XYZ file of C-alpha atoms in Angstrom:
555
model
C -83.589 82.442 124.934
C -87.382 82.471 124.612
C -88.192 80.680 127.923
C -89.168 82.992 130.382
C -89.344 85.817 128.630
C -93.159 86.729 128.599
C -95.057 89.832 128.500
C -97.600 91.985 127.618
C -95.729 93.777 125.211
C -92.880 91.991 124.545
C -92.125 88.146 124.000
C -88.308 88.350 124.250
C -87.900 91.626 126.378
C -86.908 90.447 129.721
C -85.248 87.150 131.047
C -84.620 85.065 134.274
C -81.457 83.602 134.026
C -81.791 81.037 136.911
C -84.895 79.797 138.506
C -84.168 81.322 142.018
C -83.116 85.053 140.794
C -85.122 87.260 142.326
C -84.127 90.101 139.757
C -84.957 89.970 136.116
C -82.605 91.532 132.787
C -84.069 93.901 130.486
C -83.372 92.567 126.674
C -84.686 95.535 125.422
C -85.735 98.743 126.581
C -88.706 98.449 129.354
C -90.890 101.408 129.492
C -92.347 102.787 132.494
C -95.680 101.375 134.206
C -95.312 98.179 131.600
C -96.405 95.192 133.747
C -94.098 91.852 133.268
C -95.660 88.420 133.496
C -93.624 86.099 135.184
C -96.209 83.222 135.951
C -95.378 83.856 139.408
C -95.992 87.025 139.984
C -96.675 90.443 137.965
C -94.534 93.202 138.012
C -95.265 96.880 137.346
C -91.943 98.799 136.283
C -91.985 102.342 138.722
C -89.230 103.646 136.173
C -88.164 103.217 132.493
C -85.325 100.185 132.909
C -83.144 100.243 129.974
C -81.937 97.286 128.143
C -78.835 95.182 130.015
C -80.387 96.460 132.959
C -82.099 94.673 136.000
C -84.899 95.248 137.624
C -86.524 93.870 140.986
C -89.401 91.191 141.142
C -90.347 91.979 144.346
C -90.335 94.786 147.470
C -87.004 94.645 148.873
C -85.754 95.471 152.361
C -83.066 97.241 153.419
C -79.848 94.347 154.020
C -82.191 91.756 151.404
C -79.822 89.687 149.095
C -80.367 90.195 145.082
C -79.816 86.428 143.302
C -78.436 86.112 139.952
C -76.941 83.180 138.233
C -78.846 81.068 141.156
C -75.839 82.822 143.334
C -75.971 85.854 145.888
C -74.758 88.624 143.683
C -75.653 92.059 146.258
C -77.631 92.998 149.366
C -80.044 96.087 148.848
C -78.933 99.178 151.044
C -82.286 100.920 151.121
C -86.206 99.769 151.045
C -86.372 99.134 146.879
C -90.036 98.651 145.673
C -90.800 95.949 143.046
C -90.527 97.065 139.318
C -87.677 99.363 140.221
C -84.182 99.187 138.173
C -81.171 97.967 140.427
C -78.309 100.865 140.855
C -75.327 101.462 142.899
C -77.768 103.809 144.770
C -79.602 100.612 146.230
C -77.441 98.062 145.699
C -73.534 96.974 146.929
C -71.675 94.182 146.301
C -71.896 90.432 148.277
C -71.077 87.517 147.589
C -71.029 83.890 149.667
C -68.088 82.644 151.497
C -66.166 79.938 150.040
C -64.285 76.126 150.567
C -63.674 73.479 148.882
C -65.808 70.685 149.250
C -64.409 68.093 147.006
C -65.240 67.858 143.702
C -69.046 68.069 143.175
C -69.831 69.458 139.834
C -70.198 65.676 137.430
C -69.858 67.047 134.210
C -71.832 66.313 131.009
C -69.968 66.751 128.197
C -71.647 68.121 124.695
C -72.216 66.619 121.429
C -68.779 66.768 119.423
C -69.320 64.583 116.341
C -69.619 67.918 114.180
C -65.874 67.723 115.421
C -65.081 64.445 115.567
C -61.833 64.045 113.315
C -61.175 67.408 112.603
C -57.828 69.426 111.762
C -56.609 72.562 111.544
C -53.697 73.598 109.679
C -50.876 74.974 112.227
C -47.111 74.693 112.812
C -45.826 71.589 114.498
C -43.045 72.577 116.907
C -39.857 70.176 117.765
C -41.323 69.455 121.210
C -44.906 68.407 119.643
C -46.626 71.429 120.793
C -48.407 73.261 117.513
C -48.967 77.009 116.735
C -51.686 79.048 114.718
C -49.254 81.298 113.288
C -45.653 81.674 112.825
C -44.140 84.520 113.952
C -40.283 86.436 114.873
C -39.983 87.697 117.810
C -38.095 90.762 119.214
C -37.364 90.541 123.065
C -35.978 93.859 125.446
C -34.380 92.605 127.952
C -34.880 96.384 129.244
C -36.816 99.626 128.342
C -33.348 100.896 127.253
C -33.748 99.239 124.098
C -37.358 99.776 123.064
C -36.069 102.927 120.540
C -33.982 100.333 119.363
C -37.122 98.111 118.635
C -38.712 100.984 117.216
C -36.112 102.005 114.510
C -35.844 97.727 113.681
C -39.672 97.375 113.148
C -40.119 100.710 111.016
C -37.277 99.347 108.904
C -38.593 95.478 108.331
C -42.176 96.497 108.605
C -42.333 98.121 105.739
C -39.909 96.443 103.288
C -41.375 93.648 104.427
C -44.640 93.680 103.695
C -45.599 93.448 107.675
C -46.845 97.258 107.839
C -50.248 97.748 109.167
C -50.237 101.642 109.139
C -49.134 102.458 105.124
C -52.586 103.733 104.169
C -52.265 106.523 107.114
C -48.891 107.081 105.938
C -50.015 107.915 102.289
C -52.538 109.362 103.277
C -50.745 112.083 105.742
C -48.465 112.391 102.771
C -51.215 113.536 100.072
C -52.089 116.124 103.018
C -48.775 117.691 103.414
C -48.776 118.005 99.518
C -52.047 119.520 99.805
C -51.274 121.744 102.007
C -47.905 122.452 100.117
C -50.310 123.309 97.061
C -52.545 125.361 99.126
C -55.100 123.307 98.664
C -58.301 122.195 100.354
C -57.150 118.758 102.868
C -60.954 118.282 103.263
C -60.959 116.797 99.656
C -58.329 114.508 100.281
C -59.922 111.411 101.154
C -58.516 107.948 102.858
C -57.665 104.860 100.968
C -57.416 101.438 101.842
C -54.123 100.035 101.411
C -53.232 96.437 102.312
C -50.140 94.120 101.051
C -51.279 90.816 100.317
C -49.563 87.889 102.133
C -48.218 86.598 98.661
C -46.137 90.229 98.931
C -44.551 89.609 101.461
C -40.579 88.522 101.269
C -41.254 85.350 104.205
C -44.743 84.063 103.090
C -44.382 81.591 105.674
C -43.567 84.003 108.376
C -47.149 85.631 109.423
C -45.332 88.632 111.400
C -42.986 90.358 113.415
C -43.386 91.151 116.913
C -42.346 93.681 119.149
C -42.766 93.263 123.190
C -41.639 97.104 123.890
C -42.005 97.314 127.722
C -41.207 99.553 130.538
C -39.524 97.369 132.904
C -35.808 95.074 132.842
C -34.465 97.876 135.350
C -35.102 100.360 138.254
C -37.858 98.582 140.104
C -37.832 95.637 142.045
C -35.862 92.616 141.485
C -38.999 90.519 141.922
C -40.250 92.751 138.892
C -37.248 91.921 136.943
C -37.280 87.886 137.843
C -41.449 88.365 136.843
C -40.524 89.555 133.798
C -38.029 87.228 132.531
C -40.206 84.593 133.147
C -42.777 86.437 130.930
C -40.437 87.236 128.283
C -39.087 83.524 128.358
C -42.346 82.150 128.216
C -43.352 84.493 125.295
C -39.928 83.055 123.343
C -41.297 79.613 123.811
C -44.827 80.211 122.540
C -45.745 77.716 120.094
C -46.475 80.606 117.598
C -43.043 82.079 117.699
C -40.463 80.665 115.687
C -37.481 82.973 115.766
C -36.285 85.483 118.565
C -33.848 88.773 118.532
C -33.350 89.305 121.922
C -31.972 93.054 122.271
C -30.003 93.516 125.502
C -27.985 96.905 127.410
C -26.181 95.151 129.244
C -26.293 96.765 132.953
C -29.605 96.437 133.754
C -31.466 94.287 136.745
C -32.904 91.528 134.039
C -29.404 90.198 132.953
C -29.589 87.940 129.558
C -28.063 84.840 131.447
C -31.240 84.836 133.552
C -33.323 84.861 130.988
C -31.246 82.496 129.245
C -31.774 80.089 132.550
C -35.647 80.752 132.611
C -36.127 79.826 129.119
C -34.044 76.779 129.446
C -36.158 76.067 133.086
C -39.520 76.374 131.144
C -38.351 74.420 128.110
C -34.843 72.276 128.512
C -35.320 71.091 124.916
C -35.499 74.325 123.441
C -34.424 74.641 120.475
C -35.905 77.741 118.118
C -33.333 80.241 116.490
C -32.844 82.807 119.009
C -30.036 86.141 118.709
C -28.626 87.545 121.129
C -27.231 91.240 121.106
C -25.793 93.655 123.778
C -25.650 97.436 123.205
C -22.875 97.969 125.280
C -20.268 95.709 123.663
C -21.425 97.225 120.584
C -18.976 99.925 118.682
C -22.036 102.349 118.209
C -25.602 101.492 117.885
C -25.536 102.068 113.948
C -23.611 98.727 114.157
C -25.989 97.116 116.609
C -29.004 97.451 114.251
C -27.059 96.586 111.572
C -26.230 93.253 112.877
C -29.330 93.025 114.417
C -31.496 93.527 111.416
C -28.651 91.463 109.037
C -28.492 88.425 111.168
C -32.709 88.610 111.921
C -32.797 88.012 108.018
C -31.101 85.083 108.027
C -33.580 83.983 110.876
C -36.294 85.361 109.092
C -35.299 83.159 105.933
C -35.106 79.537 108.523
C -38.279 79.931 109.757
C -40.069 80.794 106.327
C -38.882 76.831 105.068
C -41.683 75.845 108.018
C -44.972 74.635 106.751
C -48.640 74.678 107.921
C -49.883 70.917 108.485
C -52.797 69.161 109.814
C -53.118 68.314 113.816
C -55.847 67.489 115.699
C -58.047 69.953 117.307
C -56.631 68.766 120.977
C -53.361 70.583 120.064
C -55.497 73.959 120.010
C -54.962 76.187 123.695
C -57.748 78.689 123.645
C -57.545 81.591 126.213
C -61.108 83.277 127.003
C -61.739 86.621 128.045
C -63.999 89.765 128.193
C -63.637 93.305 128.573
C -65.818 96.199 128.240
C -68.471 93.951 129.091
C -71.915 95.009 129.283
C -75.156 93.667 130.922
C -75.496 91.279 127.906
C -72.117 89.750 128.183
C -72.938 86.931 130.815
C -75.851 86.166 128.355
C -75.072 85.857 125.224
C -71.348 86.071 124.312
C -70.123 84.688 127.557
C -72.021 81.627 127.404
C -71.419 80.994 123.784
C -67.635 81.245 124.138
C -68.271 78.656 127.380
C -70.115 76.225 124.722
C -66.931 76.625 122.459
C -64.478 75.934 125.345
C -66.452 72.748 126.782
C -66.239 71.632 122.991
C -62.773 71.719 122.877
C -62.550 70.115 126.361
C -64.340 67.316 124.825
C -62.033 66.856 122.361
C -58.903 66.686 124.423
C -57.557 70.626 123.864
C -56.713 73.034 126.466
C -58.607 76.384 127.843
C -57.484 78.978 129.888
C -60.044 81.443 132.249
C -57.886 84.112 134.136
C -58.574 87.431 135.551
C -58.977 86.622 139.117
C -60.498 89.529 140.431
C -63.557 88.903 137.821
C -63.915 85.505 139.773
C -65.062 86.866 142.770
C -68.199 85.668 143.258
C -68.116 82.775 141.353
C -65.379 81.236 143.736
C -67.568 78.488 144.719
C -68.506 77.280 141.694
C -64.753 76.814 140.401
C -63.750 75.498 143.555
C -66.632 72.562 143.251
C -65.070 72.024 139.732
C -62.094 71.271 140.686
C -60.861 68.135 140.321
C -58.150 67.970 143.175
C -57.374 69.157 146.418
C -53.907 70.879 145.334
C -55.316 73.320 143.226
C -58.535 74.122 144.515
C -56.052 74.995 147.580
C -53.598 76.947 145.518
C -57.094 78.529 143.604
C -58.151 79.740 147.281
C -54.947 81.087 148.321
C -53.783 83.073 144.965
C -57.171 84.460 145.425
C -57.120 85.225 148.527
C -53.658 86.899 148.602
C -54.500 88.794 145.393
C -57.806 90.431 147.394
C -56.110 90.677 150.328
C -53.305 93.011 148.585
C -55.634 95.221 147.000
C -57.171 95.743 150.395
C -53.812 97.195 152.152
C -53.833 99.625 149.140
C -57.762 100.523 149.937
C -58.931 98.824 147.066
C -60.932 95.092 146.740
C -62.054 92.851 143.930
C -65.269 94.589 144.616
C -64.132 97.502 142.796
C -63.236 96.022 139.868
C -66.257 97.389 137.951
C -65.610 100.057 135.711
C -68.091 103.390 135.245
C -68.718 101.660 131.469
C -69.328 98.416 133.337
C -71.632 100.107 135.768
C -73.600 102.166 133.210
C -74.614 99.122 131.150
C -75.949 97.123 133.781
C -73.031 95.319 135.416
C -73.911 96.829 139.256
C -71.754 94.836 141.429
C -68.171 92.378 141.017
C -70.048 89.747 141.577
C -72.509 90.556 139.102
C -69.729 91.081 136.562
C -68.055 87.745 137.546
C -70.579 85.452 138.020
C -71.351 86.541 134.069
C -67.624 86.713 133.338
C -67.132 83.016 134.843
C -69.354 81.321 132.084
C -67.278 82.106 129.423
C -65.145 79.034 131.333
C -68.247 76.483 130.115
C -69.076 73.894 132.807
C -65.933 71.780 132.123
C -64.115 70.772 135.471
C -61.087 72.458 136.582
C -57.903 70.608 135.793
C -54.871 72.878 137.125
C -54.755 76.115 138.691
C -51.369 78.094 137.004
C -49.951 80.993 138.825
C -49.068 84.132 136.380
C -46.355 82.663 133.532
C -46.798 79.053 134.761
C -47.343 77.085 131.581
C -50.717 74.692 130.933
C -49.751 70.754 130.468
C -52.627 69.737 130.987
C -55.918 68.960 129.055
C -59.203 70.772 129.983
C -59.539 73.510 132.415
C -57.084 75.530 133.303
C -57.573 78.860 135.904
C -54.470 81.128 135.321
C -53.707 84.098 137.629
C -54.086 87.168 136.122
C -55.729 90.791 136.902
C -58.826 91.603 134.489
C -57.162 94.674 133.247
C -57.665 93.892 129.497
C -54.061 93.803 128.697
C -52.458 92.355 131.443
C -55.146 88.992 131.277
C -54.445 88.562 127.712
C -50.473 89.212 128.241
C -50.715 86.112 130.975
C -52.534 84.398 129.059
C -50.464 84.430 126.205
C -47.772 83.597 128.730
C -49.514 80.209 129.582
C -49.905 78.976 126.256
C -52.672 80.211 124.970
C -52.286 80.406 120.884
C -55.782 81.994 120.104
C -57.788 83.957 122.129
C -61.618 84.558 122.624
C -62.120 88.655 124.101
C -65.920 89.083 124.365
C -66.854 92.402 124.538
C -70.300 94.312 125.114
C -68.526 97.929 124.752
C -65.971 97.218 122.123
C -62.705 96.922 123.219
C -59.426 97.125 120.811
C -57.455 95.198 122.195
C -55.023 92.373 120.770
C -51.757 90.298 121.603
C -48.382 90.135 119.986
C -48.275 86.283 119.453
C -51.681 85.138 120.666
C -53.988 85.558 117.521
C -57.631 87.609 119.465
C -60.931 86.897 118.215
C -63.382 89.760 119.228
C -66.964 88.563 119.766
C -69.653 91.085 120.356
C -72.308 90.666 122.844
C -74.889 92.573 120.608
C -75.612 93.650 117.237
C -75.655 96.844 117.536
C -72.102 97.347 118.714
C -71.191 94.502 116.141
C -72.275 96.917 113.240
C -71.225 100.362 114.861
C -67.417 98.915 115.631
C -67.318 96.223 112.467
C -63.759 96.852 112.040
C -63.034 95.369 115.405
C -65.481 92.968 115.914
C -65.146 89.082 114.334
C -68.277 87.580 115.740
C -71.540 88.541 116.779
C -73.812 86.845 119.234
C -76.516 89.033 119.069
C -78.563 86.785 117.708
C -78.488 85.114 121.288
C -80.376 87.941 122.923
C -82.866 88.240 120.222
C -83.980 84.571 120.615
C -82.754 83.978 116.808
C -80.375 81.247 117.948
C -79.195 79.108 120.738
C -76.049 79.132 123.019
C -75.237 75.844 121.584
C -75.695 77.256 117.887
C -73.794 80.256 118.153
C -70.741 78.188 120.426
C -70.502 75.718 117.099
C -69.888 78.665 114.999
C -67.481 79.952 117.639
C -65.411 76.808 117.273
C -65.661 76.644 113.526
C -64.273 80.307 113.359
C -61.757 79.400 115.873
C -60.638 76.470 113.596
C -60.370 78.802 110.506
C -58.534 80.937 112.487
C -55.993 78.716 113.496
C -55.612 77.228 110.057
C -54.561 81.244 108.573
C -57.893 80.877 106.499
C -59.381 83.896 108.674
C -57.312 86.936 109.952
C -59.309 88.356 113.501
C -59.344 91.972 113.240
C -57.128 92.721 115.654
C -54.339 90.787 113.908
C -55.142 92.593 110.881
C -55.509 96.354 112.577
C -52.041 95.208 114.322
C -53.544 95.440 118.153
C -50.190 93.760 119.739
C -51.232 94.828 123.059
C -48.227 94.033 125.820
C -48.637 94.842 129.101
C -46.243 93.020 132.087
C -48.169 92.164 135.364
C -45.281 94.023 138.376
C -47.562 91.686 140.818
C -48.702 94.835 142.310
C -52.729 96.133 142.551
C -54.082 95.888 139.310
C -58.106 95.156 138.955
């Protein structure tokens, strides 16, 4: 981080990030009339440009393109002087057409004898797939039935030892008291409470999972046959061991046909798996009984299942970021990418979705890829995808949120160019449309939107069992059966939101270490991780996040 960062002030306040940018990134706060050094030229800031922010190297006219990454990233839409601070008042969105041109992008892959022979400790399936954690899951094939999910999990939660909220509920008990008494509730302070995984009944069983939804019935039946691929592919997750599946009985998403997609993803599947229907039920007192009676006797199968060694090449990591910030295609971004060419290089999957924070950095993925077939499915999912969010008078170019935009991140392709590196340089090995499953090693670009929730949910759905969710702005976000490790762009947000944040790659921006440092330590938390050594935050706050993609406009 310390090339290219001279000036008269500052030795590690302001980087290039590709030799041909013609903007440069504030690393710190840049006050005004400070002149910046590049070698090539010197630069006198006309404003105060705040840190994640860029500012312009030279005079720029009115139509000139703004480089970042080494790509076109904008075009200027007024005269911009040198030294002033890039803002959706002089700057939209561009980016540069794209095709595939066979695969040009010859790939070097890093150092992995830190890795070489290494294990985690996870749960080998039947079929030879392995999970990081071992979980039961409860499947609606309808919204119908989430109450029903609701009154299940407040009754196992609890006894069970699975209950992330007990602390809250003591504590809103000692306030009712205290109000009872007539006493002061500013006294009464908060507790932690926390029940040790040697409490809980099924030590081997590291939770139960909900996947409440809104969908099954009333909308489309392409919405209902989405869905039952998702839930199907969530019920043969390599993390999930057991499944109650709770059905009505009259709605669109029928049990049989999520019987048949289950059986279509996975013929040899083979997990415990119960099946009940509300209305061939008595009453539903005697649903949940036999529900919650029978998902015991599941519960006790799947705690006889061990961790045991398996090779790092078993491991499926999904990558993603949300609330990023002007930082994010810097230092966390690139430090996640390190972690995922790692486990490239040692045979494992990765998954990059969230196609509308690709735009931009189309070219680059298309030269990765290392066939025709899916650099011509990449281009068309893409394509379609934009091309729907135009009829509804939207674009990938809007993806950009106000938090985004007031941090630095300007334009889509901005955002994506950044968001893209969290991929590493590996080449592209398959290109999965949303639910389709990964088989192969490497690479892997899954359709998904960048909404937070929906990426990780299709994620999840592809195989995915752990997760990497930079974030610049913090971000609680998790996933039911997909363990999410948080990893903060900066410091500052890693200390002012520490109970959501694993990993922080601050130390990135302030020269301290290296991408290639900081994506080693990603990997070794990532192994820990797997192993149950290390619980991410968001598994331990409870963030099962769950949000179906209908296929419709979603940025």
């Amino acid at each position: 981080m310390k090339e290219n960062t001279t000036t008269k002030e500052n030795a590690v306040s302001w980087l290039r990030i590709h030799p041909s940018d013609n903007v440069l990134v504030a690393l710190s706060d840049l006050q005004k009339d400070t002149i910046i050094d590049t070698g090539a030229s010197a630069v006198l800031l006309k404003e105060v440009i705040p840190a994640k922010h860029k500012v312009f190297e030279h005079d720029m006219e009115p139509g000139s393109e703004i480089r970042m990454y080494g790509v076109l990233v904008g075009k200027t839409t007024v005269f911009t002087a040198a030294g002033t601070r890039m803002t959706t008042e002089n700057t939209r969105h561009a980016a540069e057409p794209f095709a595939y041109r066979g695969f040009v992008k010859e790939w070097k892959k890093p150092d992995v004898s830190k890795f070489a022979g290494r294990t985690f400790n996870g749960y080998l399936r039947s079929d030879g797939r392995v999970g990081t954690a071992n979980y039961w899951l409860f499947v609606p094939m309808v919204f119908c039935e989430n109450r029903n999910l609701d009154v299940i999990r407040e009754a196992l939660l609890n006894e069970l030892g699975y209950a992330k909220t007990d602390k809250y509920k003591r504590y809103a008990k000692e306030l009712a008291a205290a109000v009872r008494d007539g006493k002061d509730v500013s006294s009464i302070n908060l507790e932690p409470s926390a029940v040790p995984a040697h409490e809980r009944l099924f030590p081997n069983v590291d939770g139960i999972k909900f996947l409440n939804h809104s969908g099954g019935c009333g909308g489309t039946r392409q919405d209902a046959a989405t869905l039952g691929a998702l839930l199907a592919a969530y019920a043969d997750h390599p993390n999930v061991g057991g499944i109650t599946v709770m059905s009505l009985g009259c709605q669109h998403l029928q049990t049989e046909e999520f019987v048949n997609d289950l059986k279509k993803r996975n013929p040899a599947f083979d997990k415990p798996i119960l099946f009940f229907e509300q209305q061939q039920s008595e009453s539903e007192e005697q649903l949940l009984k036999d529900a919650i009676r029978q998902t015991f006797t599941g519960l006790a199968t799947i705690n006889q299942y061990k961790r045991t060694p398996a090779p790092l090449s078993a491991l499926c990591l999904g990558v993603k970021c949300g609330g990023s910030d002007g930082f994010s295609g810097i230092s966390a971004n690139p430090a996640v990418g390190y972690a995922a060419d790692l486990l490239v290089a040692l045979g494992g999957k990765v998954l990059l979705a969230e196609f509308p924070e690709l735009c931009g950095a189309e070219q680059e993925m298309l030269d990765r890829c290392t066939n025709a077939a899916s650099a011509e499915k990449f281009i068309r999912l893409m394509t379609e995808y934009n091309h729907q969010a135009e009829l509804a008078g939207s674009g990938f170019h809007m993806n950009p949120s106000p938090g985004n935009i007031k941090d630095g991140l300007i334009t889509d392709a901005i955002k994506s160019t950044g968001a893209a590196r969290k991929g590493g340089s590996s080449p592209v090995v398959d290109v999965l449309d949303y639910t389709e499953p990964a088989t192969k090693p490497g690479l892997s670009l899954v359709c998904t939107p960048g909404n937070d929730v929906e990426a990780t949910t299709g994620k999840a759905a592809s195989g995915a069992t752990l997760i990497l969710f930079t974030t610049g702005l913090g971000t609680p976000t998790g996933n039911p059966v997909a363990p999410t490790i948080k990893v903060a762009t900066n410091s500052a947000l890693a200390k002012r939101m520490a109970d959501i944040i694993d990993i922080d790659t601050g130390a990135v921006i302030q020269g301290e270490k290296n991408i290639e440092q900081m994506g080693e330590e990603i990997l070794e938390y990532c192994i820990r991780a797997a192993s149950g050594e290390v619980i991410p935050k968001a598994v331990e706050l409870g963030q099962d996040d769950f949000i179906p993609w209908k296929r419709g406009v979603s940025l």
